[in-house]
Coordinates of C-alpha atoms in Angstrom, one line a residue:
Chain A
X1 CA 3.5 81.1 12.5
X2 CA 3.4 78.5 9.8
X3 CA 1.1 75.5 10.3
X4 CA 4.0 73.1 10.5
X5 CA 5.6 75.1 13.2
X6 CA 2.3 75.1 15.2
X7 CA 2.1 71.3 14.9
X8 CA 5.8 71.0 15.8
X9 CA 5.3 73.0 19.0
X10 CA 2.4 70.7 19.9
X11 CA 4.2 67.5 18.9
X12 CA 4.5 65.8 22.3
X13 CA 0.8 66.2 23.1
X14 CA -0.3 65.3 19.5
X15 CA 1.8 62.2 19.6
X16 CA 0.2 61.2 22.9
X17 CA -3.2 61.6 21.3
X18 CA -2.1 59.5 18.3
X19 CA -1.1 56.8 20.6
X20 CA -4.5 56.9 22.4
X21 CA -6.3 56.8 19.0
X22 CA -4.4 53.6 18.1
X23 CA -5.0 52.0 21.5
X24 CA -8.7 53.0 21.5
X25 CA -9.6 51.0 18.4
X26 CA -7.6 47.9 19.5
X27 CA -10.2 45.3 20.5
X28 CA -10.1 41.6 20.9
X29 CA -11.8 41.4 17.5
X30 CA -9.0 41.3 14.9
X31 CA -11.0 42.5 11.9
X32 CA -12.3 45.5 13.7
X33 CA -8.8 46.4 14.9
X34 CA -7.6 46.0 11.3
X35 CA -10.3 48.1 9.7
X36 CA -10.0 50.8 12.3
X37 CA -6.2 50.9 12.2
X38 CA -6.4 51.1 8.4
X39 CA -8.6 54.2 8.8
X40 CA -6.3 55.7 11.4
X41 CA -3.2 55.2 9.3
X42 CA -4.8 57.0 6.4
X43 CA -3.9 60.0 8.4
X44 CA -5.5 63.4 8.2
X45 CA -4.6 66.7 9.8
X46 CA -6.1 65.9 13.2
X47 CA -7.6 69.4 13.2
X48 CA -10.2 68.4 15.8
X49 CA -7.6 67.4 18.4
X50 CA -5.5 70.5 17.6
X51 CA -8.6 72.7 18.3
X52 CA -9.3 70.8 21.5
X53 CA -5.7 71.3 22.8
X54 CA -5.4 75.0 21.7
X55 CA -8.8 75.7 23.3
X56 CA -7.7 74.0 26.4
X57 CA -5.0 76.6 26.8
X58 CA -7.7 79.1 27.8
X59 CA -8.4 77.2 31.0
X60 CA -6.4 74.8 33.1
X61 CA -4.5 72.7 30.5
X62 CA -4.4 69.1 31.4
X63 CA -3.5 66.6 28.7
X64 CA -5.0 63.6 30.5
X65 CA -8.4 65.4 30.5
X66 CA -8.2 67.0 27.1
X67 CA -7.3 63.8 25.3
X68 CA -10.5 62.2 26.5
X69 CA -12.3 64.9 24.5
X70 CA -9.8 65.1 21.6
X71 CA -9.7 61.3 20.9
X72 CA -13.5 60.9 20.8
X73 CA -13.9 63.9 18.5
X74 CA -11.4 62.5 16.0
X75 CA -13.0 59.0 16.3
X76 CA -16.5 60.5 15.5
X77 CA -15.0 62.2 12.5
X78 CA -13.4 59.0 11.3
X79 CA -16.6 57.0 11.9
X80 CA -18.6 59.5 9.8
X81 CA -16.0 59.2 7.0
X82 CA -16.3 55.5 6.9
X83 CA -20.1 55.7 6.7
X84 CA -19.8 58.5 4.1
X85 CA -17.6 56.3 1.9
X86 CA -20.4 53.6 1.9
X87 CA -22.9 56.3 0.8
X88 CA -20.6 57.9 -1.7
X89 CA -19.4 54.5 -3.0
X90 CA -15.9 56.0 -2.7
X91 CA -12.9 53.8 -3.7
X92 CA -10.2 56.0 -2.3
X93 CA -9.8 58.7 0.3
X94 CA -6.6 60.7 0.8
X95 CA -5.1 58.4 -1.9
X96 CA -5.8 55.2 0.2
X97 CA -8.3 52.5 -0.4
X98 CA -11.4 53.1 1.7
X99 CA -12.6 50.4 4.2
X100 CA -15.7 49.7 2.0
X101 CA -13.4 49.1 -1.0
X102 CA -10.6 47.2 0.9
X103 CA -13.2 45.1 2.7
X104 CA -16.9 45.6 2.0
X105 CA -19.9 47.9 2.8
X106 CA -21.1 45.7 5.6
X107 CA -17.8 45.8 7.3
X108 CA -17.5 49.5 6.8
X109 CA -20.9 50.0 8.4
X110 CA -20.0 48.1 11.5
X111 CA -16.5 49.6 11.7
X112 CA -18.2 53.0 11.8
X113 CA -20.7 51.9 14.5
X114 CA -17.8 50.4 16.5
X115 CA -15.8 53.6 16.3
X116 CA -18.8 55.7 17.4
X117 CA -19.3 53.4 20.3
X118 CA -15.6 53.6 21.3
X119 CA -15.7 57.4 21.1
X120 CA -18.6 57.5 23.5
X121 CA -17.0 55.0 25.8
X122 CA -13.9 57.2 26.1
X123 CA -15.7 60.5 26.6
X124 CA -17.8 59.0 29.4
X125 CA -14.6 58.4 31.4
X126 CA -14.9 62.2 32.0
X127 CA -17.7 62.4 34.5
X128 CA -19.1 65.7 33.1
X129 CA -22.6 65.1 31.8
X130 CA -22.5 68.5 29.9
X131 CA -19.7 67.2 27.7
X132 CA -21.7 64.0 27.0
X133 CA -24.7 66.1 26.1
X134 CA -22.9 68.4 23.7
X135 CA -21.2 65.4 22.0
X136 CA -24.4 63.3 21.5
X137 CA -26.3 66.4 20.3
X138 CA -23.6 67.0 17.7
X139 CA -23.8 63.4 16.5
X140 CA -27.5 63.8 15.9
X141 CA -27.0 67.0 13.9
X142 CA -24.2 65.3 11.9
X143 CA -26.6 62.4 10.9
X144 CA -29.3 64.9 9.9
X145 CA -26.7 66.6 7.8
X146 CA -25.7 63.4 6.1
X147 CA -29.4 62.6 5.4
X148 CA -29.9 66.1 4.0
X149 CA -27.0 65.4 1.6
X150 CA -28.8 62.3 0.3
X151 CA -32.1 64.1 0.1
X152 CA -30.4 66.9 -1.9
X153 CA -28.4 64.7 -4.3
X154 CA -28.7 66.2 -7.9
X155 CA -31.2 68.8 -6.6
X156 CA -30.0 71.8 -8.6
X157 CA -32.9 73.9 -7.4
X158 CA -31.9 74.0 -3.8
X159 CA -31.1 77.4 -2.2
X160 CA -27.7 78.6 -1.1
X161 CA -29.2 78.7 2.4
X162 CA -30.0 75.0 2.1
X163 CA -26.4 74.3 1.2
X164 CA -25.1 76.4 4.1
X165 CA -27.4 74.6 6.6
X166 CA -26.2 71.2 5.3
X167 CA -22.5 72.0 5.7
X168 CA -23.1 73.5 9.1
X169 CA -24.4 70.1 10.2
X170 CA -22.1 68.0 8.2
X171 CA -18.8 69.8 9.1
X172 CA -19.0 73.0 11.1
X173 CA -20.7 71.8 14.2
X174 CA -18.0 69.1 15.0
X175 CA -15.3 71.7 14.6
X176 CA -17.3 74.2 16.8
X177 CA -17.7 71.7 19.6
X178 CA -14.0 70.7 19.4
X179 CA -13.2 74.2 20.5
X180 CA -16.1 74.4 22.9
X181 CA -15.3 71.1 24.6
X182 CA -11.6 71.9 24.9
X183 CA -12.6 75.0 26.8
X184 CA -15.2 73.3 29.0
X185 CA -12.9 70.3 29.8
X186 CA -10.2 72.7 30.9
X187 CA -12.7 74.6 33.1
X188 CA -12.7 77.8 31.1
X189 CA -15.7 80.1 31.7
X190 CA -18.9 80.0 29.6
X191 CA -18.1 83.2 27.6
X192 CA -14.7 81.8 26.6
X193 CA -16.3 78.4 25.6
X194 CA -18.9 80.2 23.5
X195 CA -16.4 82.5 21.7
X196 CA -14.3 79.4 20.9
X197 CA -17.5 77.6 19.6
X198 CA -18.1 80.5 17.2
X199 CA -14.5 80.4 16.1
X200 CA -14.7 76.7 15.3
X201 CA -18.0 77.0 13.6
X202 CA -16.9 79.8 11.2
X203 CA -13.6 78.0 10.5
X204 CA -15.7 74.9 9.8
X205 CA -17.9 76.7 7.3
X206 CA -14.9 78.1 5.5
X207 CA -13.2 74.7 5.6
X208 CA -16.1 72.9 3.9
X209 CA -16.6 75.6 1.2
X210 CA -12.8 75.4 0.5
X211 CA -13.1 71.6 0.4
X212 CA -15.9 71.8 -2.1
X213 CA -13.9 74.3 -4.2
X214 CA -10.9 71.9 -4.1
X215 CA -13.0 69.1 -5.4
X216 CA -13.7 71.2 -8.5
X217 CA -10.3 72.9 -8.9
X218 CA -7.7 70.5 -7.6
X219 CA -5.8 67.7 -9.3
X220 CA -6.1 64.1 -8.3
X221 CA -2.7 64.2 -6.7
X222 CA -3.6 67.2 -4.6
X223 CA -6.9 65.9 -3.3
X224 CA -6.3 62.1 -3.2
X225 CA -9.3 61.3 -5.3
X226 CA -10.5 62.2 -8.9
X227 CA -11.7 65.9 -9.1
X228 CA -15.4 66.3 -9.7
X229 CA -16.2 63.4 -7.3
X230 CA -18.9 65.6 -5.6
X231 CA -20.8 66.3 -8.8
X232 CA -20.4 62.6 -9.9
X233 CA -22.2 61.4 -6.9
X234 CA -24.8 64.2 -7.0
X235 CA -23.5 66.4 -4.2
X236 CA -24.3 69.9 -5.5
X237 CA -22.0 72.3 -3.8
X238 CA -22.0 76.1 -3.6
X239 CA -19.9 76.9 -6.7
X240 CA -22.1 74.6 -8.8
X241 CA -25.3 76.2 -7.4
X242 CA -23.8 79.7 -8.2
X243 CA -22.7 78.7 -11.6
X244 CA -26.2 77.4 -12.4
X245 CA -27.4 81.0 -11.6
X246 CA -24.6 83.1 -12.8
X247 CA -23.0 81.4 -15.8
X248 CA -23.9 82.2 -19.4
X249 CA -23.7 78.4 -19.9
X250 CA -26.1 77.5 -17.1
X251 CA -28.4 75.6 -19.4
X252 CA -25.6 73.5 -20.8
X253 CA -24.3 72.9 -17.2
X254 CA -27.8 71.7 -16.2
X255 CA -27.9 69.3 -19.1
X256 CA -24.4 68.0 -18.2
X257 CA -25.5 67.4 -14.6
X258 CA -28.6 65.6 -15.9
X259 CA -26.4 63.4 -18.0
X260 CA -24.1 62.6 -15.0
X261 CA -27.2 61.7 -13.0
X262 CA -28.7 59.4 -15.6
X263 CA -25.4 57.6 -16.2
X264 CA -25.3 56.4 -12.6
X265 CA -21.8 57.5 -11.7
X266 CA -20.2 56.4 -15.0
X267 CA -20.7 59.9 -16.6
X268 CA -18.0 62.2 -17.8
X269 CA -17.7 65.4 -15.6
X270 CA -15.1 67.2 -17.7
X271 CA -17.5 69.6 -19.5
X272 CA -19.5 70.3 -16.4
X273 CA -16.2 71.1 -14.5
X274 CA -15.1 73.4 -17.3
X275 CA -18.2 75.5 -17.2
X276 CA -18.1 75.7 -13.4
X277 CA -14.4 76.6 -13.3
X278 CA -15.0 79.5 -15.7
X279 CA -18.1 80.7 -13.9
X280 CA -18.3 83.5 -11.3
X281 CA -19.4 80.8 -8.8
X282 CA -15.7 80.1 -7.9
X283 CA -14.9 83.6 -6.9
X284 CA -18.1 84.1 -5.0
X285 CA -17.6 80.9 -3.0
X286 CA -14.0 81.9 -2.4
X287 CA -15.1 85.3 -1.1
X288 CA -17.7 83.7 1.2
X289 CA -15.0 81.4 2.7
X290 CA -12.8 84.4 3.3
X291 CA -15.7 86.1 5.1
X292 CA -16.2 83.1 7.4
X293 CA -12.5 83.2 8.3
X294 CA -12.8 86.9 9.2
X295 CA -15.8 86.1 11.4
X296 CA -13.8 83.3 13.1
X297 CA -11.0 85.6 13.9
X298 CA -13.5 88.2 15.2
X299 CA -14.9 85.6 17.6
X300 CA -11.5 85.5 19.3
X301 CA -11.4 89.2 19.9
X302 CA -12.5 89.2 23.5
X303 CA -10.1 86.4 24.6
X304 CA -6.8 86.9 26.3
X305 CA -3.8 87.3 24.0
X306 CA -2.1 84.0 24.9
X307 CA 0.0 82.2 22.2
X308 CA -2.9 79.7 21.6
X309 CA -5.0 82.6 20.3
X310 CA -2.3 83.5 17.8
X311 CA -2.1 79.8 16.8
X312 CA -5.8 79.6 16.2
X313 CA -5.7 82.8 14.2
X314 CA -2.9 81.4 12.0
X315 CA -4.8 78.1 11.5
X316 CA -7.9 80.1 10.4
X317 CA -5.8 82.0 7.9
X318 CA -4.4 78.8 6.6
X319 CA -7.8 77.2 6.2
X320 CA -8.8 80.4 4.3
X321 CA -6.0 80.0 1.8
X322 CA -6.2 76.2 1.8
X323 CA -5.2 74.7 -1.5
X324 CA -3.8 71.3 -0.5
Chain B
X1 CA -49.5 35.9 35.8
X2 CA -49.9 35.8 32.0
X3 CA -47.7 38.0 29.9
X4 CA -50.6 40.0 28.7
X5 CA -51.7 40.7 32.3
X6 CA -48.3 42.0 33.2
X7 CA -48.3 44.3 30.2
X8 CA -51.9 45.4 31.1
X9 CA -50.8 46.3 34.6
X10 CA -48.0 48.4 33.2
X11 CA -50.0 49.9 30.4
X12 CA -50.0 53.5 31.7
X13 CA -46.2 53.7 32.0
X14 CA -45.6 51.7 28.8
X15 CA -47.9 54.1 26.9
X16 CA -45.9 57.0 28.2
X17 CA -42.7 55.4 26.9
X18 CA -44.4 54.7 23.6
X19 CA -45.2 58.4 23.3
X20 CA -41.6 59.3 24.2
X21 CA -40.3 56.9 21.6
X22 CA -42.4 58.6 18.9
X23 CA -41.5 62.1 20.0
X24 CA -37.8 61.2 20.3
X25 CA -37.4 60.4 16.6
X26 CA -39.4 63.3 15.4
X27 CA -36.9 65.8 13.9
X28 CA -37.1 68.7 11.5
X29 CA -35.9 66.2 8.8
X30 CA -39.0 64.7 7.3
X31 CA -37.3 61.6 5.8
X32 CA -35.6 60.6 9.1
X33 CA -38.9 61.1 10.9
X34 CA -40.6 58.8 8.4
X35 CA -38.0 56.1 8.4
X36 CA -37.7 56.1 12.2
X37 CA -41.5 56.2 12.7
X38 CA -41.9 53.3 10.2
X39 CA -39.5 51.3 12.4
X40 CA -41.3 52.2 15.6
X41 CA -44.7 51.2 14.2
X42 CA -43.3 47.8 13.2
X43 CA -43.8 47.2 16.9
X44 CA -42.0 44.7 19.0
X45 CA -42.5 43.5 22.5
X46 CA -40.7 46.4 24.1
X47 CA -39.0 43.9 26.4
X48 CA -36.2 46.3 27.2
X49 CA -38.5 49.1 28.5
X50 CA -40.5 46.4 30.5
X51 CA -37.2 45.2 32.1
X52 CA -36.2 48.8 33.0
X53 CA -39.6 49.5 34.6
X54 CA -39.8 46.3 36.6
X55 CA -36.2 46.6 37.7
X56 CA -36.9 50.2 38.8
X57 CA -39.4 48.8 41.3
X58 CA -36.5 47.6 43.4
X59 CA -35.5 51.2 44.1
X60 CA -37.4 54.5 44.1
X61 CA -39.7 54.1 41.1
X62 CA -39.9 57.4 39.1
X63 CA -41.2 57.2 35.6
X64 CA -39.6 60.5 34.5
X65 CA -36.2 59.1 35.3
X66 CA -36.8 55.5 34.2
X67 CA -38.1 56.5 30.8
X68 CA -34.8 58.3 30.1
X69 CA -33.2 54.9 30.3
X70 CA -36.0 52.8 28.8
X71 CA -36.4 54.9 25.6
X72 CA -32.6 55.0 24.8
X73 CA -32.4 51.2 25.3
X74 CA -35.3 50.5 22.9
X75 CA -33.8 53.0 20.4
X76 CA -30.4 51.3 20.5
X77 CA -32.2 48.0 19.9
X78 CA -34.1 49.5 16.9
X79 CA -30.9 51.1 15.5
X80 CA -29.1 47.8 15.6
X81 CA -32.1 46.1 13.8
X82 CA -32.0 48.6 11.0
X83 CA -28.3 48.1 10.5
X84 CA -28.7 44.3 10.8
X85 CA -31.3 44.4 8.0
X86 CA -28.7 46.1 5.7
X87 CA -26.2 43.3 6.5
X88 CA -28.7 40.5 6.2
X89 CA -30.3 42.0 3.1
X90 CA -33.6 41.5 4.8
X91 CA -36.8 42.4 3.0
X92 CA -39.2 42.1 5.9
X93 CA -39.1 42.0 9.7
X94 CA -42.1 41.2 11.8
X95 CA -44.1 40.9 8.6
X96 CA -43.3 44.6 7.6
X97 CA -41.0 46.0 4.9
X98 CA -37.6 46.9 6.4
X99 CA -36.2 50.4 6.0
X100 CA -33.6 49.2 3.6
X101 CA -36.2 47.6 1.4
X102 CA -38.9 50.4 1.7
X103 CA -36.1 53.1 1.1
X104 CA -32.6 51.9 0.5
X105 CA -29.4 50.8 2.2
X106 CA -27.9 54.2 2.5
X107 CA -31.0 55.6 4.2
X108 CA -31.1 52.6 6.5
X109 CA -27.5 53.2 7.5
X110 CA -28.1 56.9 8.4
X111 CA -31.4 56.1 10.1
X112 CA -29.5 53.8 12.4
X113 CA -26.8 56.3 13.1
X114 CA -29.5 59.0 13.8
X115 CA -31.4 56.7 16.2
X116 CA -28.1 55.8 18.0
X117 CA -27.4 59.5 18.4
X118 CA -30.9 60.3 19.6
X119 CA -30.6 57.5 22.2
X120 CA -27.5 59.0 23.6
X121 CA -28.9 62.5 23.6
X122 CA -31.8 61.3 25.7
X123 CA -29.8 59.3 28.2
X124 CA -27.3 62.2 28.8
X125 CA -30.3 64.2 30.2
X126 CA -29.8 62.0 33.2
X127 CA -26.7 63.5 34.8
X128 CA -25.3 60.1 36.0
X129 CA -22.0 59.3 34.2
X130 CA -22.1 55.7 35.3
X131 CA -25.3 55.2 33.2
X132 CA -23.6 56.8 30.2
X133 CA -20.6 54.5 30.7
X134 CA -22.6 51.3 30.9
X135 CA -24.6 52.2 27.8
X136 CA -21.7 53.2 25.6
X137 CA -19.7 50.1 26.7
X138 CA -22.7 47.9 25.7
X139 CA -22.9 49.6 22.3
X140 CA -19.2 48.7 21.7
X141 CA -19.9 45.1 22.7
X142 CA -22.9 44.9 20.4
X143 CA -20.9 46.1 17.4
X144 CA -18.2 43.5 18.1
X145 CA -21.0 40.9 18.2
X146 CA -22.3 42.0 14.9
X147 CA -18.9 41.9 13.3
X148 CA -18.3 38.4 14.8
X149 CA -21.5 37.3 13.1
X150 CA -20.1 38.5 9.7
X151 CA -16.8 36.8 10.4
X152 CA -18.5 33.6 11.3
X153 CA -20.9 33.5 8.3
X154 CA -21.0 29.9 6.9
X155 CA -18.3 28.8 9.3
X156 CA -19.6 25.4 10.2
X157 CA -16.4 24.6 12.1
X158 CA -17.0 27.2 14.9
X159 CA -17.3 26.0 18.5
X160 CA -20.4 26.2 20.6
X161 CA -18.5 28.5 22.9
X162 CA -18.0 30.8 19.9
X163 CA -21.7 30.9 19.3
X164 CA -22.5 31.6 22.9
X165 CA -20.0 34.5 23.1
X166 CA -21.5 36.0 19.9
X167 CA -25.1 35.9 21.1
X168 CA -23.9 37.3 24.5
X169 CA -22.7 40.4 22.7
X170 CA -25.4 40.5 20.1
X171 CA -28.4 40.1 22.4
X172 CA -27.8 39.2 26.1
X173 CA -25.8 42.3 27.1
X174 CA -28.4 44.8 26.1
X175 CA -31.1 42.9 28.1
X176 CA -28.7 42.6 31.0
X177 CA -28.0 46.3 31.2
X178 CA -31.8 47.1 30.7
X179 CA -32.3 45.5 34.1
X180 CA -29.1 46.9 35.6
X181 CA -29.8 50.5 34.5
X182 CA -33.4 50.3 35.7
X183 CA -32.0 49.4 39.1
X184 CA -29.2 52.1 39.1
X185 CA -31.5 54.8 37.8
X186 CA -34.0 54.1 40.6
X187 CA -31.2 54.2 43.2
X188 CA -31.2 50.5 44.1
X189 CA -28.0 49.3 45.7
X190 CA -25.1 47.6 43.8
X191 CA -26.0 44.1 44.8
X192 CA -29.5 44.5 43.5
X193 CA -28.3 46.0 40.2
X194 CA -25.9 43.1 39.8
X195 CA -28.5 40.5 40.5
X196 CA -30.8 42.1 38.0
X197 CA -28.0 42.3 35.4
X198 CA -27.5 38.5 35.8
X199 CA -31.2 38.0 35.4
X200 CA -31.3 40.0 32.2
X201 CA -28.2 38.3 30.8
X202 CA -29.5 34.8 31.3
X203 CA -32.9 35.7 29.9
X204 CA -31.2 37.2 26.9
X205 CA -29.1 34.1 26.2
X206 CA -32.3 31.9 26.4
X207 CA -34.2 34.5 24.3
X208 CA -31.6 34.3 21.5
X209 CA -31.4 30.5 21.5
X210 CA -35.2 30.4 21.3
X211 CA -35.1 32.9 18.5
X212 CA -32.6 30.8 16.6
X213 CA -34.8 27.7 17.2
X214 CA -37.9 29.6 15.9
X215 CA -36.1 30.5 12.7
X216 CA -35.7 26.8 12.1
X217 CA -39.0 25.5 13.4
X218 CA -41.6 28.3 12.9
X219 CA -43.9 29.1 10.0
X220 CA -43.6 32.3 8.0
X221 CA -46.8 33.5 9.6
X222 CA -45.4 32.9 13.2
X223 CA -42.0 34.6 12.7
X224 CA -42.8 37.3 10.1
X225 CA -40.2 36.2 7.7
X226 CA -39.4 33.0 5.8
X227 CA -38.1 30.2 8.0
X228 CA -34.4 29.3 7.5
X229 CA -33.5 32.9 7.0
X230 CA -30.5 32.5 9.3
X231 CA -29.0 29.6 7.4
X232 CA -29.7 31.3 4.0
X233 CA -27.6 34.3 5.1
X234 CA -24.9 32.1 6.6
X235 CA -25.7 32.6 10.3
X236 CA -24.8 29.2 11.7
X237 CA -26.9 28.9 14.9
X238 CA -26.6 26.5 17.8
X239 CA -29.0 23.8 16.6
X240 CA -27.2 23.7 13.2
X241 CA -23.8 23.4 14.9
X242 CA -25.1 20.6 17.0
X243 CA -26.8 18.8 14.0
X244 CA -23.5 19.0 12.2
X245 CA -22.0 17.0 15.1
X246 CA -24.9 14.8 16.2
X247 CA -26.9 14.0 13.1
X248 CA -26.4 10.8 11.1
X249 CA -26.9 13.0 8.0
X250 CA -24.2 15.5 9.0
X251 CA -22.3 15.1 5.8
X252 CA -25.4 15.7 3.7
X253 CA -26.2 18.8 5.9
X254 CA -22.7 20.2 5.3
X255 CA -23.2 19.7 1.5
X256 CA -26.5 21.5 1.6
X257 CA -25.0 24.4 3.5
X258 CA -22.2 24.5 1.0
X259 CA -24.8 24.7 -1.8
X260 CA -26.7 27.5 0.0
X261 CA -23.4 29.4 0.4
X262 CA -22.4 29.1 -3.3
X263 CA -25.9 30.1 -4.5
X264 CA -25.6 33.5 -2.9
X265 CA -28.9 33.6 -1.0
X266 CA -30.9 32.0 -3.8
X267 CA -30.5 28.5 -2.6
X268 CA -33.2 26.1 -1.3
X269 CA -33.0 25.5 2.4
X270 CA -35.7 22.9 2.6
X271 CA -33.5 19.8 2.8
X272 CA -31.1 21.4 5.3
X273 CA -34.0 22.4 7.5
X274 CA -35.4 18.9 7.3
X275 CA -32.1 17.4 8.5
X276 CA -31.7 19.9 11.3
X277 CA -35.3 19.5 12.5
X278 CA -34.9 15.7 12.8
X279 CA -31.5 16.0 14.6
X280 CA -30.8 15.9 18.3
X281 CA -29.6 19.5 18.0
X282 CA -33.1 20.9 18.5
X283 CA -33.7 19.2 21.8
X284 CA -30.2 20.0 23.1
X285 CA -30.6 23.7 22.2
X286 CA -34.0 23.7 23.8
X287 CA -32.5 22.2 27.0
X288 CA -29.8 24.8 27.1
X289 CA -32.4 27.6 26.8
X290 CA -34.3 26.1 29.7
X291 CA -31.1 26.0 31.7
X292 CA -30.5 29.7 31.1
X293 CA -34.0 30.5 32.3
X294 CA -33.4 28.6 35.5
X295 CA -30.2 30.6 36.0
X296 CA -32.1 33.8 35.4
X297 CA -34.6 33.0 38.1
X298 CA -31.9 31.9 40.5
X299 CA -30.3 35.3 40.1
X300 CA -33.4 36.9 41.6
X301 CA -33.3 34.7 44.7
X302 CA -31.8 37.3 47.0
X303 CA -34.1 40.1 46.0
X304 CA -37.2 41.1 48.1
X305 CA -40.4 39.4 47.2
X306 CA -42.2 42.4 45.6
X307 CA -44.7 41.9 42.7
X308 CA -42.0 43.0 40.2
X309 CA -40.0 39.9 41.1
X310 CA -42.9 37.7 40.3
X311 CA -43.5 39.5 37.0
X312 CA -39.8 39.1 36.0
X313 CA -40.0 35.4 36.9
X314 CA -43.2 35.0 34.8
X315 CA -41.6 36.8 31.8
X316 CA -38.5 34.5 32.1
X317 CA -40.8 31.4 32.0
X318 CA -42.6 32.9 29.0
X319 CA -39.3 33.4 27.2
X320 CA -38.3 29.8 28.0
X321 CA -41.5 28.5 26.4
X322 CA -41.5 31.1 23.6
X323 CA -43.0 29.9 20.4
X324 CA -44.5 33.1 18.9

C-alpha cells in the first residue's frame, strides 16, 4: 500500500489527533499559543502518532487512550525541534520560519519548555506509571543526544559508533517508544511491545541516516532548507565521516571543513558537498539505512498478520527509499 | 526555633537528599554531569526539599518515598534557574558563574532540558499518577509565568494584579506543590494536603516579593549579583510599579527606565534605584509580603500541633523578615 493510502485509511483518527494537538497548546497566554500553533502548522508527517495508532492495533484499540500517548509524543518531538533550531541557529524548517527566527531565541526556549510540560500533563491523564517512566526516560536520552551533538560539532575524528549512538538518542528512541507505548496503552503483551519497540528503533536509525543523506544530496526545495546545513553548523554525519576515510580527496575535504568551521557559519559548503557526493560514503550510508529497514521488518516477524503489520512494513520500506 | 536549628535537626535527611541530587545528575555524558554539578554546588537553601520533608510529617514519614518528591522539585527549580539565566543574560547567580556564562547559552538550554527530564524520571519511580499530574501541571504554569515575564519586560503600565499573577506562576506554585506533594506522598488526607498547599503558596508569594525588594535594597555581597538587576533587564517588580504611582518623582523614574531600556542593559540604574528606595512602594510591598506570611500561618491553623507545624511557622516568619 502506498503511504498516502495508509494515511487516508487512518484519516479520521489522525484528524482527531490533529485537533487534540491544536487544543493542547492553546493556553490563556496568547504568545505561547501563537508560537506553538505556528510550530504545529509547519506540519510534518506525524509519524509518531501514526506509529502509536498502528501499534495500538495489536492490542485493544481505543482512540481516547491512544491519543493520550500520540499527542504527547508528537509534542515532545516538536519541543525538541524548537530547541534544536535555537542551537542550530536555523532560520527555516520545512520551508517555514522557525520560532527563533519569527520571534527570538528566548521565546523559542520557553515555547519548547511549555510544550514539554503540556506533553507530560497530557500523558499523566493516563494513570499508568509505566508509560510515564518510559516517556521521561526517553526525554533524558534525547537531551543527552542533543548535548552529544554539540560536543561532537566539527569533530571529524569521531567514530562511526559514536555517530550511531548519537542518532539512536536523538531520533531512534522516540520512534521506538512511539511503537512500544502504542502497544502498552492498548494492553498488548510485553513480547509484542518489545517487538514493536525494535521495529521503531530500526526505522528510526534508517530515518536519521536518510535524513542526513538528504541534507547532502537534496535540493533546497526538497528539504525546506539549504543543503549542507548539517556541515555548515558542524554536524558531522555518517556520509561525511565515511568520505573522510574513503575518499581520495579526504585531505581536501578536511581542509574545507576547517574553513567552514573558522568562518562561523558564513563559509561556502559547495566544494565539501561535491567531494562527499562523489565519495563512497553515500553508497555505504545508503546500504546501512537499508540494513536497518530489513532489521525493522524482521522485528515484526513474530506478530500476527493483521493489516497494521502490513502498514508498518510499507512505511518502513518507504522510509528506506525516502527522498522527499 | 532559628532557621539554622531547624536545618540542623533535619540534617541527616537533607544530607541524604543532597546525595540523591548529586547522583541524579550524574550521567554517562561528562559535560552534562559537569554543568549540572556546577549548578548543584552553587547551593541554595533547598527550601523545596525542606517543605516536602516537613509536610511529610503530617502523614507517614518515609524518607525513601519523600526524597522521590523532594529531589525532582529541587531539580525543576534548578532547571528553571538555568533557563532563566539564559533569558536574563545573567553572568552570576549566588556569587557564582552561571552555566550560560561558564559554558554557553546552548549548553545551558540543554542542561535545563536534561535536568527537567531527570526530575520526571525520578518522580515516576513513585507509581502515583496524581503526583505526576500535579508536577507536570506546575511545570506548565511555571513556563507560562516565564513567558509572561518576557511579555511584561519594561511594561510600566502593567497592573499590580498582573505582577501578582506572574509571581504566582513563577515562584509560588512550585513552593505550594512542594508542601502538597510531601503531604500526598506520605498519605496525609486531602484536607491536610490542601492546607499545606495554601501555606506554601502564601510563603511563595511573600518570598518573591521579598526577593524583588532585595534586588532593589541589597548590596552585591548580600544578593550575589549587582543590585538593580531586575530593572536592568526590564523586570518591573512590585515596588517599582508602586513607585511609578506613588512617588513625587514618578515622571523622572519613568524617564530613567526608558533610558535603561534603550541602552540595552548597559544603562546606569543608580538614579532609578534612588527614586524607588525613597518611594512609598518599598513599605507597601513590605506590608504585602507580611500579609502573605500571616495568611500562610493561618492556613496551618487546622493542622495538628506537631513540631513540623512549628518549624513551618518559623520558616514563614523567617521568609517574612528575609534580608539575606
